Each structure stands twice: as structure tokens, then as C-alpha cells.
């Protein structure tokens, strides 16, 4: 009876059990899922071979019968554990080529069948050790600096990449397949391994960061025990970047991973996730190199608002807190993100922040930088935003009317001038009485400011006249004393 219960109780997990599709490019992690238990691994009698002191070619795995492949597999892992200096292409050329061919064979061998069937538990452990010895290394001194601008600077390319790529391919083919036994694999893909993997995101080689992004995401989806640890590790990288260094090459890739993770958050959202938004994502708007990762950052922020509309007020006020004052390029990025957030904002949340929001928009409308002014005027191209503004026009129009009027009177850019005219016409058709009131109030303020300016000029004239009179009197007194 016990054997029957054990037999019926274990089943092969489906991809839906883990909430993760390893073949999907748009990956979403389902946090409510739990993988089903796998059957225990079969015992292995493979022994660790003696260490190798030199690299020599070995027979191909496919040329040997299956019982003899495991020892040969371990020998090949030893070959691949040798590290070479790739800055000098002429040094150890023969050994490097043997290692490259061996890596290619191992990748093909792992891909050819079920992992649990073709390699034993000992082989899996030694394979992870070999992978660790290759990828976990000291990065160049320049690594971790401010990311290179793809349009201006050539990205750094690691000379080790021809071998590193094959090692990463081997790791992907070990982590991704659904038939990999996570109970065994998590003994080797442990917290230490994940922590070292996170540190590698500081590499300046974009090819390596792309592999790291895929691998870490697969580990997050496959090993549920590592999920809190991975989120905490990414948080710590963001904190160090924002509050200490402002230098890290992999922020964009880590944000891509977080964007997929956020997409899988269950509702109601945990307080831990809300704190991540407030303490990490919103402050990420502060560093100077935001342009390198802003697209991924905006996606994460908008995901939060779409998941829980009540966070819209928190996000908008956070954007206003870190709003750039002298950097027009960042200001254009902020306006684009603001539009995406507003499109996911509900009326109640909009009313909570509309006054400080449109005070900032009014200043952007009058920016002498035409892209900032034009981008702020584009907010009215969104139907959802226009509806929100129309519902609260009695509050919003008095705030922005002066800016629109000044644009139509004196802005140097014709496009900004025309867009301002269109928005004024929209408000006029929307509520003629309110528009007339704002027009009168604006004219009164202009008249008062004109009077104040005239009084100021008058005071200056009187002061100038008094100075001239004083100089004349002093001059006459000096003349009388001399004579």
C-alpha cells in the first residue's frame, strides 16, 4: 500500500506548475505557484577521477558505450576547468583549442538528452564547479563604472568571451530544461552561486550581461527557494548604486528581470514589494546615468501602477521629488514616463496629486528648451489624460493658463506655439465660462505686474536723479573750496 501511495503521489511537473516558460522570451514569474515533487534521483557509482596536470585530447563521448561515458565526462570537465590568459592569443594556443572543442562537445552532449539520465549527481556537481571556476573571476579594473553610451562609446569586449560563451551555454542547458531535477540542482545552484552570479552583472561586456540576465531569470523561475534571496540581492545592488557609487553596468538588465518578476506579483501586493518601489525604484530616478536604463525603469514603475492603481499617487509624487531642474534630457524622459503612469491612473488618485503635478507641468510648458515644452504639451494627446483633466478643469486650467498664454505670445518655437494654441482652444470649447474667468484673471495679473514694474522703474529713476543731484552739489562745493 505504501509503495502504491508513493508511486501515485509523485508525478512529472508541468511547465505551468512553476509559472515559468523556459522557451518564452517574454517571461512572467507566477509567485502563487508551487512545483510538484520529483521522484528521487537514482544512485550513482561514478567516482571522481584523479586530477589532471596537463591538457590532452580525449575520446568523444558518443564513441564510448553509455556505461563508460560518466568517467570520461568528468575527465572532460577537468580539461574545461583550466583557465588561460586570453590577452595573448599566441600563448597556449593548442590547449585553448582543446578546451574550446571540449566545451562544444559538452554543450552538445547536455542538449542531446534528459539531464538526469545522461549525467549523474556527481557529474552535475563537478559541472557546476567547472562553470564556477570559469565565470566567477576578477573583472577588469574599469568594470562597474558608468555604463557606456551605445551611441558614443564602444562597449568593452572581454577577450575570454570565446570560451566564456560556451560555459554560459552549458549552464543555460543545465538550468533551463524542465526535466532538470531541482531537488538535486539546488544543492549546487545555491545562495553562494547566485550571489556570485549577481556580482558578475558589473561586467562591461554587454554579451555577458545578456547571458547573465537569462540565466538569473531562469533560476528565479525554477528554484523557488532562491526567490527572496534574489530579490534582496538585486535590492542591495540598487541601494549601493543610488546611495553610494552611481556606477554599475548591469542596472538595465537587473531592471528587466525585475520587470518580469513584478508582472507576476500576486494581489493584494505584499508590503515588501511596495517598499521596493518606494526605496529602490523611485530613487533610481536620481543618478545621472538614468538615460542608460530609464526604459526598463519606467516599465517596472508602470507595472506597479497597473497592478495596484492606489500606488499612482506615490509614484507621481516620487517623480516630482526627483524631477530634474537643469538637465533637459532627463526632463524629457520624466515627461514620457509621467504620461505612461497617468494613463494607468484612476480619477481618485489623480485628484490627490494634480495640484503639484500641474504646477510642475506649467513650468515645463514655459521651458525655453523646445523638446521639454513640446513633450509636456503632448500629454494632451492621450484621451485618458484629457478625460482626467476635463473632470478637474476648474483646478487645472487656472494653474497652466498663464503658461499657455505666454507660449502663444512669445515662445520662439513654432511647434510649441501651435500646440499651445490648440490646447487653449480645447479648454475654450470645454468650458467657455471658466476660460473667460482665467483670461480676465491673467489680464488683471499682467496689468498689476505692469504697474509694479512701472513703479519699480520709477523708483530707480528717482534714485538715479537723486544720485546725480548729490554729485552735482558735491562738485559745486568742491569747486568753491578750491577757489
Short mmCIF file of C-alpha atoms in Angstrom, two decimals:
data_model
loop_
_atom_site.label_atom_id
_atom_site.label_comp_id
_atom_site.label_asym_id
_atom_site.label_seq_id
_atom_site.Cartn_x
_atom_site.Cartn_y
_atom_site.Cartn_z
CA UNK A 1 0.00 0.00 0.00
CA UNK A 2 2.82 2.40 0.90
CA UNK A 3 4.55 1.73 -2.45
CA UNK A 4 1.30 2.46 -4.30
CA UNK A 5 0.85 5.73 -2.42
CA UNK A 6 4.41 6.78 -3.20
CA UNK A 7 4.01 5.85 -6.84
CA UNK A 8 0.76 7.79 -7.25
CA UNK A 9 1.99 10.73 -5.19
CA UNK A 10 4.89 11.63 -7.47
CA UNK A 11 4.44 12.99 -10.97
CA UNK A 12 6.47 14.86 -13.52
CA UNK A 13 5.91 18.61 -13.08
CA UNK A 14 4.41 20.56 -15.96
CA UNK A 15 5.67 23.97 -17.02
CA UNK A 16 2.55 25.59 -15.62
CA UNK A 17 3.35 24.25 -12.14
CA UNK A 18 6.27 26.64 -11.80
CA UNK A 19 4.53 29.54 -13.52
CA UNK A 20 7.51 29.79 -15.88
CA UNK A 21 8.01 29.04 -19.58
CA UNK A 22 11.70 28.37 -20.32
CA UNK A 23 11.19 28.84 -24.05
CA UNK A 24 9.40 32.15 -23.74
CA UNK A 25 11.18 35.43 -24.45
CA UNK A 26 8.55 37.42 -22.53
CA UNK A 27 8.85 35.62 -19.21
CA UNK A 28 6.47 36.14 -16.28
CA UNK A 29 7.03 34.52 -12.90
CA UNK A 30 3.92 33.36 -11.07
CA UNK A 31 4.54 33.74 -7.35
CA UNK A 32 1.49 31.76 -6.35
CA UNK A 33 2.74 28.56 -8.00
CA UNK A 34 4.40 25.61 -6.30
CA UNK A 35 6.24 22.87 -8.24
CA UNK A 36 5.24 19.29 -7.62
CA UNK A 37 7.80 16.91 -6.07
CA UNK A 38 10.02 14.91 -8.41
CA UNK A 39 10.98 11.25 -7.93
CA UNK A 40 14.25 10.72 -6.04
CA UNK A 41 17.39 10.53 -8.19
CA UNK A 42 18.84 7.14 -8.90
CA UNK A 43 22.07 6.33 -7.02
CA UNK A 44 25.31 6.65 -8.90
CA UNK A 45 28.58 4.76 -8.59
CA UNK A 46 30.67 7.20 -10.64
CA UNK A 47 33.94 8.07 -8.91
CA UNK A 48 35.95 11.25 -9.08
CA UNK A 49 38.99 10.72 -11.41
CA UNK A 50 42.48 11.79 -10.29
CA UNK A 51 43.45 15.41 -11.06
CA UNK A 52 44.98 16.27 -14.43
CA UNK A 53 48.28 18.15 -14.72
CA UNK A 54 48.09 18.83 -18.46
CA UNK A 55 45.56 19.03 -21.26
CA UNK A 56 45.48 16.22 -23.80
CA UNK A 57 42.76 15.28 -26.31
CA UNK A 58 40.26 12.67 -25.07
CA UNK A 59 37.91 10.36 -26.99
CA UNK A 60 34.49 11.66 -27.94
CA UNK A 61 31.64 10.80 -25.60
CA UNK A 62 29.49 9.46 -28.39
CA UNK A 63 32.22 6.93 -29.37
CA UNK A 64 32.00 5.15 -25.99
CA UNK A 65 29.21 2.91 -24.67
CA UNK A 66 26.88 4.62 -22.11
CA UNK A 67 28.40 2.91 -19.02
CA UNK A 68 31.82 4.40 -19.79
CA UNK A 69 30.67 7.95 -20.56
CA UNK A 70 30.34 9.25 -16.98
CA UNK A 71 34.08 8.87 -16.09
CA UNK A 72 35.02 10.42 -19.44
CA UNK A 73 32.56 13.25 -18.80
CA UNK A 74 34.36 14.01 -15.52
CA UNK A 75 37.74 14.00 -17.26
CA UNK A 76 36.46 16.46 -19.82
CA UNK A 77 35.18 18.71 -17.02
CA UNK A 78 38.73 18.73 -15.64
CA UNK A 79 40.03 19.91 -19.02
CA UNK A 80 37.49 22.71 -19.06
CA UNK A 81 38.49 23.79 -15.55
CA UNK A 82 41.87 25.01 -16.79
CA UNK A 83 41.97 28.81 -17.13
CA UNK A 84 44.17 30.63 -19.65
CA UNK A 85 45.33 34.15 -20.40
CA UNK A 86 43.37 35.29 -23.46
CA UNK A 87 45.07 38.68 -23.73
CA UNK A 88 47.89 36.88 -25.59
CA UNK A 89 46.35 34.85 -28.41
CA UNK A 90 49.64 33.06 -29.20
CA UNK A 91 50.06 31.66 -25.69
CA UNK A 92 48.77 28.08 -25.06
CA UNK A 93 47.01 28.09 -28.43
CA UNK A 94 46.82 24.26 -28.60
CA UNK A 95 45.42 23.89 -25.08
CA UNK A 96 42.89 26.66 -25.65
CA UNK A 97 41.60 24.95 -28.78
CA UNK A 98 41.31 21.58 -26.98
CA UNK A 99 39.32 23.26 -24.21
CA UNK A 100 37.06 25.03 -26.73
CA UNK A 101 36.32 21.80 -28.61
CA UNK A 102 35.65 20.01 -25.31
CA UNK A 103 33.19 22.72 -24.23
CA UNK A 104 31.41 22.45 -27.56
CA UNK A 105 31.11 18.67 -27.11
CA UNK A 106 29.77 19.04 -23.54
CA UNK A 107 27.15 21.57 -24.66
CA UNK A 108 26.01 19.23 -27.43
CA UNK A 109 26.00 16.24 -25.04
CA UNK A 110 23.86 18.00 -22.41
CA UNK A 111 21.46 19.16 -25.09
CA UNK A 112 21.11 15.67 -26.57
CA UNK A 113 19.05 14.09 -23.79
CA UNK A 114 17.47 14.28 -20.35
CA UNK A 115 19.93 15.70 -17.81
CA UNK A 116 19.06 13.22 -15.08
CA UNK A 117 19.64 10.30 -17.45
CA UNK A 118 22.87 11.31 -19.19
CA UNK A 119 24.83 12.76 -16.22
CA UNK A 120 24.93 11.55 -12.64
CA UNK A 121 24.64 13.64 -9.49
CA UNK A 122 28.42 13.71 -9.08
CA UNK A 123 28.80 14.87 -12.68
CA UNK A 124 26.28 17.66 -12.08
CA UNK A 125 28.20 18.79 -9.01
CA UNK A 126 31.54 18.78 -10.85
CA UNK A 127 29.99 20.54 -13.85
CA UNK A 128 28.76 23.41 -11.64
CA UNK A 129 32.23 23.60 -10.05
CA UNK A 130 33.80 23.80 -13.51
CA UNK A 131 31.34 26.53 -14.55
CA UNK A 132 32.10 28.45 -11.35
CA UNK A 133 35.84 28.26 -11.90
CA UNK A 134 35.42 29.81 -15.36
CA UNK A 135 32.82 32.56 -14.90
CA UNK A 136 33.46 33.67 -11.29
CA UNK A 137 36.60 35.74 -11.77
CA UNK A 138 38.00 39.18 -11.06
CA UNK A 139 36.52 41.67 -13.50
CA UNK A 140 38.76 44.27 -15.21
CA UNK A 141 39.53 47.38 -13.15
CA UNK A 142 37.20 49.51 -15.29
CA UNK A 143 34.25 47.17 -14.72
CA UNK A 144 31.38 48.58 -12.73
CA UNK A 145 31.99 52.13 -13.94
CA UNK A 146 29.35 54.30 -15.53
CA UNK A 147 27.74 52.36 -18.41
CA UNK A 148 28.91 53.26 -21.88
CA UNK A 149 26.59 55.18 -24.14
CA UNK A 150 25.83 52.86 -27.06
CA UNK A 151 25.78 55.82 -29.48
CA UNK A 152 29.03 57.41 -28.30
CA UNK A 153 31.36 54.78 -26.80
CA UNK A 154 32.40 51.34 -27.96
CA UNK A 155 31.38 48.72 -25.35
CA UNK A 156 34.09 46.70 -23.64
CA UNK A 157 34.51 43.20 -25.12
CA UNK A 158 36.08 40.55 -22.87
CA UNK A 159 38.90 38.64 -24.64
CA UNK A 160 37.83 35.49 -22.71
CA UNK A 161 34.43 35.53 -24.40
CA UNK A 162 35.00 32.70 -26.96
CA UNK A 163 35.29 30.26 -24.01
CA UNK A 164 33.00 32.10 -21.58
CA UNK A 165 30.13 31.96 -24.04
CA UNK A 166 30.36 28.17 -24.26
CA UNK A 167 30.45 27.89 -20.46
CA UNK A 168 27.32 30.06 -20.22
CA UNK A 169 25.66 27.95 -22.91
CA UNK A 170 26.39 24.85 -20.82
CA UNK A 171 24.89 26.50 -17.72
CA UNK A 172 21.76 27.52 -19.64
CA UNK A 173 21.26 23.98 -20.89
CA UNK A 174 21.56 22.73 -17.34
CA UNK A 175 19.24 25.28 -15.72
CA UNK A 176 16.53 25.75 -18.36
CA UNK A 177 15.22 22.23 -19.20
CA UNK A 178 12.05 21.24 -17.37
CA UNK A 179 13.45 17.74 -16.71
CA UNK A 180 16.32 19.06 -14.55
CA UNK A 181 15.74 17.79 -11.00
CA UNK A 182 15.61 20.97 -8.89
CA UNK A 183 15.99 18.97 -5.67
CA UNK A 184 19.44 17.87 -6.82
CA UNK A 185 20.37 21.02 -8.71
CA UNK A 186 19.63 23.37 -5.79
CA UNK A 187 22.44 21.68 -3.83
CA UNK A 188 24.91 23.12 -6.37
CA UNK A 189 22.99 26.21 -7.55
CA UNK A 190 22.96 27.57 -4.00
CA UNK A 191 22.90 31.05 -2.43
CA UNK A 192 26.65 31.41 -2.84
CA UNK A 193 26.38 30.62 -6.56
CA UNK A 194 23.51 33.11 -7.01
CA UNK A 195 25.39 35.80 -5.06
CA UNK A 196 28.46 35.41 -7.28
CA UNK A 197 26.20 35.50 -10.33
CA UNK A 198 24.74 38.83 -9.21
CA UNK A 199 28.23 40.29 -8.78
CA UNK A 200 29.03 39.47 -12.41
CA UNK A 201 26.39 41.96 -13.60
CA UNK A 202 29.08 44.62 -13.12
CA UNK A 203 30.86 43.36 -16.24
CA UNK A 204 31.03 45.90 -19.04
CA UNK A 205 30.66 43.26 -21.75
CA UNK A 206 27.01 43.51 -22.91
CA UNK A 207 27.11 39.95 -24.31
CA UNK A 208 27.91 38.50 -20.90
CA UNK A 209 25.25 40.62 -19.17
CA UNK A 210 22.67 39.31 -21.63
CA UNK A 211 23.51 35.70 -20.73
CA UNK A 212 23.50 36.54 -17.02
CA UNK A 213 20.08 38.11 -17.35
CA UNK A 214 18.63 34.99 -18.97
CA UNK A 215 20.28 32.60 -16.50
CA UNK A 216 19.30 34.53 -13.36
CA UNK A 217 15.74 34.82 -14.59
CA UNK A 218 15.54 31.07 -15.22
CA UNK A 219 16.97 30.35 -11.78
CA UNK A 220 14.34 32.66 -10.24
CA UNK A 221 11.56 30.81 -12.02
CA UNK A 222 12.89 27.30 -11.41
CA UNK A 223 14.24 27.48 -7.85
CA UNK A 224 11.53 28.93 -5.65
CA UNK A 225 13.75 28.69 -2.58
CA UNK A 226 16.04 31.33 -4.12
CA UNK A 227 13.37 33.91 -4.97
CA UNK A 228 13.52 36.04 -1.79
CA UNK A 229 17.33 35.88 -1.84
CA UNK A 230 17.49 37.05 -5.47
CA UNK A 231 15.08 39.93 -4.85
CA UNK A 232 17.08 41.01 -1.80
CA UNK A 233 20.36 40.79 -3.73
CA UNK A 234 19.01 42.95 -6.55
CA UNK A 235 17.67 45.44 -3.98
CA UNK A 236 21.10 45.73 -2.40
CA UNK A 237 22.72 46.39 -5.78
CA UNK A 238 20.21 49.18 -6.43
CA UNK A 239 20.76 50.69 -2.97
CA UNK A 240 24.53 50.71 -3.42
CA UNK A 241 24.19 52.23 -6.89
CA UNK A 242 21.80 55.01 -5.79
CA UNK A 243 23.21 55.95 -2.41
CA UNK A 244 26.94 55.19 -2.78
CA UNK A 245 28.58 54.70 -6.16
CA UNK A 246 26.23 55.66 -9.05
CA UNK A 247 28.42 53.25 -11.02
CA UNK A 248 27.20 49.89 -12.28
CA UNK A 249 26.97 48.44 -15.77
CA UNK A 250 24.11 45.98 -15.25
CA UNK A 251 21.29 48.12 -13.83
CA UNK A 252 19.30 47.87 -17.06
CA UNK A 253 19.50 44.07 -17.18
CA UNK A 254 18.56 43.74 -13.50
CA UNK A 255 15.58 46.02 -14.08
CA UNK A 256 14.50 43.80 -16.99
CA UNK A 257 14.48 40.83 -14.63
CA UNK A 258 12.55 42.82 -12.01
CA UNK A 259 10.03 43.92 -14.63
CA UNK A 260 9.15 40.30 -15.33
CA UNK A 261 9.07 39.47 -11.62
CA UNK A 262 6.77 42.44 -10.88
CA UNK A 263 4.47 41.27 -13.65
CA UNK A 264 3.98 38.03 -11.71
CA UNK A 265 3.25 39.60 -8.31
CA UNK A 266 0.02 38.33 -6.79
CA UNK A 267 -2.64 40.68 -5.41
CA UNK A 268 -3.04 42.07 -2.85
CA UNK A 269 0.56 43.18 -3.16
CA UNK A 270 2.90 42.44 -0.25
CA UNK A 271 4.30 45.31 1.78
CA UNK A 272 7.80 44.11 0.85
CA UNK A 273 7.10 44.81 -2.81
CA UNK A 274 5.68 48.28 -2.11
CA UNK A 275 8.77 49.15 -0.11
CA UNK A 276 10.90 48.04 -3.06
CA UNK A 277 9.05 50.55 -5.23
CA UNK A 278 9.46 53.39 -2.71
CA UNK A 279 13.03 52.70 -1.56
CA UNK A 280 14.67 51.40 -4.73
CA UNK A 281 12.77 52.06 -7.97
CA UNK A 282 11.74 55.68 -7.35
CA UNK A 283 15.21 56.75 -6.07
CA UNK A 284 16.71 55.18 -9.21
CA UNK A 285 15.44 58.31 -10.98
CA UNK A 286 18.12 60.36 -9.24
CA UNK A 287 21.50 59.15 -10.68
CA UNK A 288 22.95 60.95 -13.68
CA UNK A 289 23.24 57.90 -16.00
CA UNK A 290 19.47 57.26 -15.85
CA UNK A 291 19.28 57.51 -19.64
CA UNK A 292 21.02 54.12 -19.95
CA UNK A 293 18.33 52.23 -18.01
CA UNK A 294 15.31 54.54 -17.98
CA UNK A 295 13.24 52.45 -20.40
CA UNK A 296 13.45 49.39 -18.14
CA UNK A 297 12.90 51.52 -15.02
CA UNK A 298 9.76 53.13 -16.45
CA UNK A 299 8.40 49.70 -17.35
CA UNK A 300 8.84 48.49 -13.76
CA UNK A 301 7.19 51.59 -12.30
CA UNK A 302 4.22 51.42 -14.67
CA UNK A 303 3.83 47.71 -13.85
CA UNK A 304 3.32 48.64 -10.19
CA UNK A 305 0.63 51.19 -11.04
CA UNK A 306 -1.15 48.77 -13.37
CA UNK A 307 -1.05 46.11 -10.66
CA UNK A 308 -2.33 48.44 -7.92
CA UNK A 309 -3.79 51.78 -9.06
CA UNK A 310 -3.57 53.11 -5.49
CA UNK A 311 0.20 53.43 -5.94
CA UNK A 312 -0.21 56.11 -8.64
CA UNK A 313 -0.13 59.00 -6.15
CA UNK A 314 3.04 57.60 -4.52
CA UNK A 315 4.75 57.20 -7.91
CA UNK A 316 3.81 60.65 -9.22
CA UNK A 317 4.94 62.40 -6.05
CA UNK A 318 8.15 60.38 -6.18
CA UNK A 319 8.78 61.57 -9.74
CA UNK A 320 8.15 65.18 -8.67
CA UNK A 321 10.59 64.75 -5.77
CA UNK A 322 13.44 63.73 -8.10
CA UNK A 323 12.40 65.94 -11.03
CA UNK A 324 15.49 67.33 -12.83
CA UNK A 325 15.86 71.10 -12.77
CA UNK A 326 18.83 71.79 -15.05
CA UNK A 327 19.01 68.60 -17.16
CA UNK A 328 16.60 68.93 -20.07
CA UNK A 329 17.35 65.46 -21.45
CA UNK A 330 16.30 63.84 -18.16
CA UNK A 331 13.25 66.11 -18.06
CA UNK A 332 12.05 64.75 -21.41
CA UNK A 333 12.48 61.18 -20.06
CA UNK A 334 10.48 62.06 -16.94
CA UNK A 335 7.66 63.54 -19.01
CA UNK A 336 7.45 60.39 -21.10
CA UNK A 337 7.29 58.20 -18.00
CA UNK A 338 4.75 60.54 -16.41
CA UNK A 339 2.45 60.10 -19.39
CA UNK A 340 2.61 56.29 -19.07
CA UNK A 341 1.84 56.49 -15.34
CA UNK A 342 -1.07 58.90 -15.87
CA UNK A 343 -2.60 56.57 -18.46
CA UNK A 344 -2.85 53.91 -15.72
CA UNK A 345 -4.07 56.37 -13.05
CA UNK A 346 -7.65 56.40 -11.77
CA UNK A 347 -9.57 59.67 -11.08
CA UNK A 348 -9.40 59.43 -7.27
CA UNK A 349 -5.61 59.02 -7.25
CA UNK A 350 -5.26 61.75 -9.88
CA UNK A 351 -7.10 64.27 -7.71
CA UNK A 352 -4.70 63.68 -4.82
CA UNK A 353 -1.64 64.84 -6.74
CA UNK A 354 -2.98 67.04 -9.57
CA UNK A 355 -2.05 70.40 -7.99
CA UNK A 356 1.71 69.81 -7.51
CA UNK A 357 1.75 67.79 -10.73
CA UNK A 358 0.39 70.57 -12.95
CA UNK A 359 2.45 73.19 -11.18
CA UNK A 360 5.43 71.24 -12.49
CA UNK A 361 3.81 70.77 -15.92
CA UNK A 362 3.19 74.54 -16.11
CA UNK A 363 6.91 75.19 -15.62
CA UNK A 364 7.72 72.62 -18.30
CA UNK A 365 5.30 74.31 -20.71
CA UNK A 366 7.32 77.52 -20.47
CA UNK A 367 10.70 75.83 -20.85
CA UNK A 368 12.98 77.55 -23.35
CA UNK A 369 14.13 74.05 -24.40
CA UNK A 370 11.60 73.25 -27.10
CA UNK A 371 11.71 69.46 -26.55
CA UNK A 372 10.69 69.86 -22.90
CA UNK A 373 7.86 72.24 -23.78
CA UNK A 374 6.73 70.09 -26.71
CA UNK A 375 6.83 66.85 -24.67
CA UNK A 376 4.72 68.40 -21.91
CA UNK A 377 2.17 69.57 -24.49
CA UNK A 378 1.99 66.00 -25.86
CA UNK A 379 0.28 64.96 -22.61
CA UNK A 380 -2.94 66.24 -24.18
CA UNK A 381 -2.62 63.66 -26.99
CA UNK A 382 -3.73 60.93 -24.56
CA UNK A 383 -7.51 60.53 -24.39
CA UNK A 384 -7.38 59.15 -20.84
CA UNK A 385 -5.32 62.12 -19.60
CA UNK A 386 -7.63 64.58 -21.36
CA UNK A 387 -10.61 62.99 -19.60
CA UNK A 388 -8.87 63.32 -16.22
CA UNK A 389 -8.03 66.96 -16.96
CA UNK A 390 -11.55 67.71 -18.17
CA UNK A 391 -13.05 66.30 -14.98
CA UNK A 392 -10.82 68.60 -12.91
CA UNK A 393 -10.50 71.56 -15.27
CA UNK A 394 -11.64 74.08 -12.63
CA UNK A 395 -8.43 73.32 -10.70
CA UNK A 396 -6.01 72.62 -13.55
CA UNK A 397 -6.78 75.41 -16.04
CA UNK A 398 -6.01 78.29 -13.61
CA UNK A 399 -2.63 76.65 -12.89
CA UNK A 400 -1.50 76.27 -16.51
CA UNK A 401 -3.35 79.14 -18.23
CA UNK A 402 -0.57 81.67 -17.80
CA UNK A 403 1.98 79.25 -19.27
CA UNK A 404 -0.21 78.56 -22.32
CA UNK A 405 -0.80 82.29 -22.82
CA UNK A 406 2.91 83.11 -22.63
CA UNK A 407 3.68 80.37 -25.16
CA UNK A 408 1.20 81.76 -27.66
CA UNK A 409 2.53 85.28 -27.14
CA UNK A 410 6.28 84.84 -27.16
CA UNK A 411 7.65 81.29 -27.43
CA UNK A 412 10.34 81.09 -30.09
CA UNK A 413 9.41 77.60 -31.38
CA UNK A 414 6.56 77.45 -33.88
CA UNK A 415 5.54 73.89 -32.95
CA UNK A 416 5.21 74.83 -29.26
CA UNK A 417 3.29 77.95 -30.27
CA UNK A 418 0.83 75.93 -32.38
CA UNK A 419 0.30 73.17 -29.79
CA UNK A 420 -0.36 75.78 -27.07
CA UNK A 421 -2.98 77.40 -29.29
CA UNK A 422 -4.69 74.02 -29.82
CA UNK A 423 -4.85 73.30 -26.08
CA UNK A 424 -6.24 76.77 -25.36
CA UNK A 425 -8.91 76.15 -27.98
CA UNK A 426 -9.70 72.77 -26.38
CA UNK A 427 -10.27 74.40 -22.98
CA UNK A 428 -12.32 77.16 -24.57
CA UNK A 429 -14.68 74.62 -26.15
CA UNK A 430 -14.70 72.55 -22.96
CA UNK A 431 -15.77 75.35 -20.60
CA UNK A 432 -16.13 78.86 -22.10
CA UNK A 433 -17.05 80.50 -18.79
CA UNK A 434 -14.05 79.09 -16.93
CA UNK A 435 -11.78 80.04 -19.83
CA UNK A 436 -13.12 83.62 -19.73
CA UNK A 437 -12.51 83.84 -15.99
CA UNK A 438 -8.95 82.63 -16.39
CA UNK A 439 -8.43 85.08 -19.23
CA UNK A 440 -9.63 88.01 -17.11
CA UNK A 441 -7.56 86.89 -14.13
CA UNK A 442 -4.49 86.61 -16.34
CA UNK A 443 -5.05 90.10 -17.78
CA UNK A 444 -5.50 91.55 -14.29
CA UNK A 445 -2.30 89.93 -13.10
CA UNK A 446 -0.47 91.20 -16.16
CA UNK A 447 -1.83 94.71 -15.55
CA UNK A 448 -0.79 94.61 -11.89
CA UNK A 449 2.64 93.27 -12.75
CA UNK A 450 2.97 96.02 -15.35
CA UNK A 451 2.09 98.62 -12.71
CA UNK A 452 4.57 97.10 -10.28
CA UNK A 453 7.24 97.16 -12.97
CA UNK A 454 6.48 100.81 -13.76
CA UNK A 455 6.68 101.70 -10.07
CA UNK A 456 9.98 99.89 -9.79
CA UNK A 457 11.37 101.70 -12.81
CA UNK A 458 10.08 104.99 -11.40
CA UNK A 459 11.88 104.38 -8.12
CA UNK A 460 15.07 103.62 -9.97
CA UNK A 461 14.73 106.82 -11.99
CA UNK A 462 14.20 108.89 -8.85
CA UNK A 463 17.19 107.21 -7.27
CA UNK A 464 19.31 107.98 -10.32
CA UNK A 465 18.17 111.61 -10.27
CA UNK A 466 18.97 111.87 -6.55
CA UNK A 467 22.45 110.48 -7.15
CA UNK A 468 23.06 112.91 -9.99
CA UNK A 469 21.83 115.84 -7.86
CA UNK A 470 24.06 114.78 -5.00
CA UNK A 471 27.06 114.53 -7.32
CA UNK A 472 26.29 117.99 -8.72
CA UNK A 473 26.09 119.57 -5.22
CA UNK A 474 29.30 117.87 -4.11
CA UNK A 475 31.02 119.08 -7.25
CA UNK A 476 29.94 122.68 -6.66
CA UNK A 477 31.12 122.55 -3.03
CA UNK A 478 34.50 121.20 -4.10
CA UNK A 479 34.79 123.96 -6.71
CA UNK A 480 34.03 126.68 -4.11
CA UNK A 481 36.61 125.25 -1.69
CA UNK A 482 39.31 125.19 -4.37
CA UNK A 483 38.58 128.77 -5.49
#
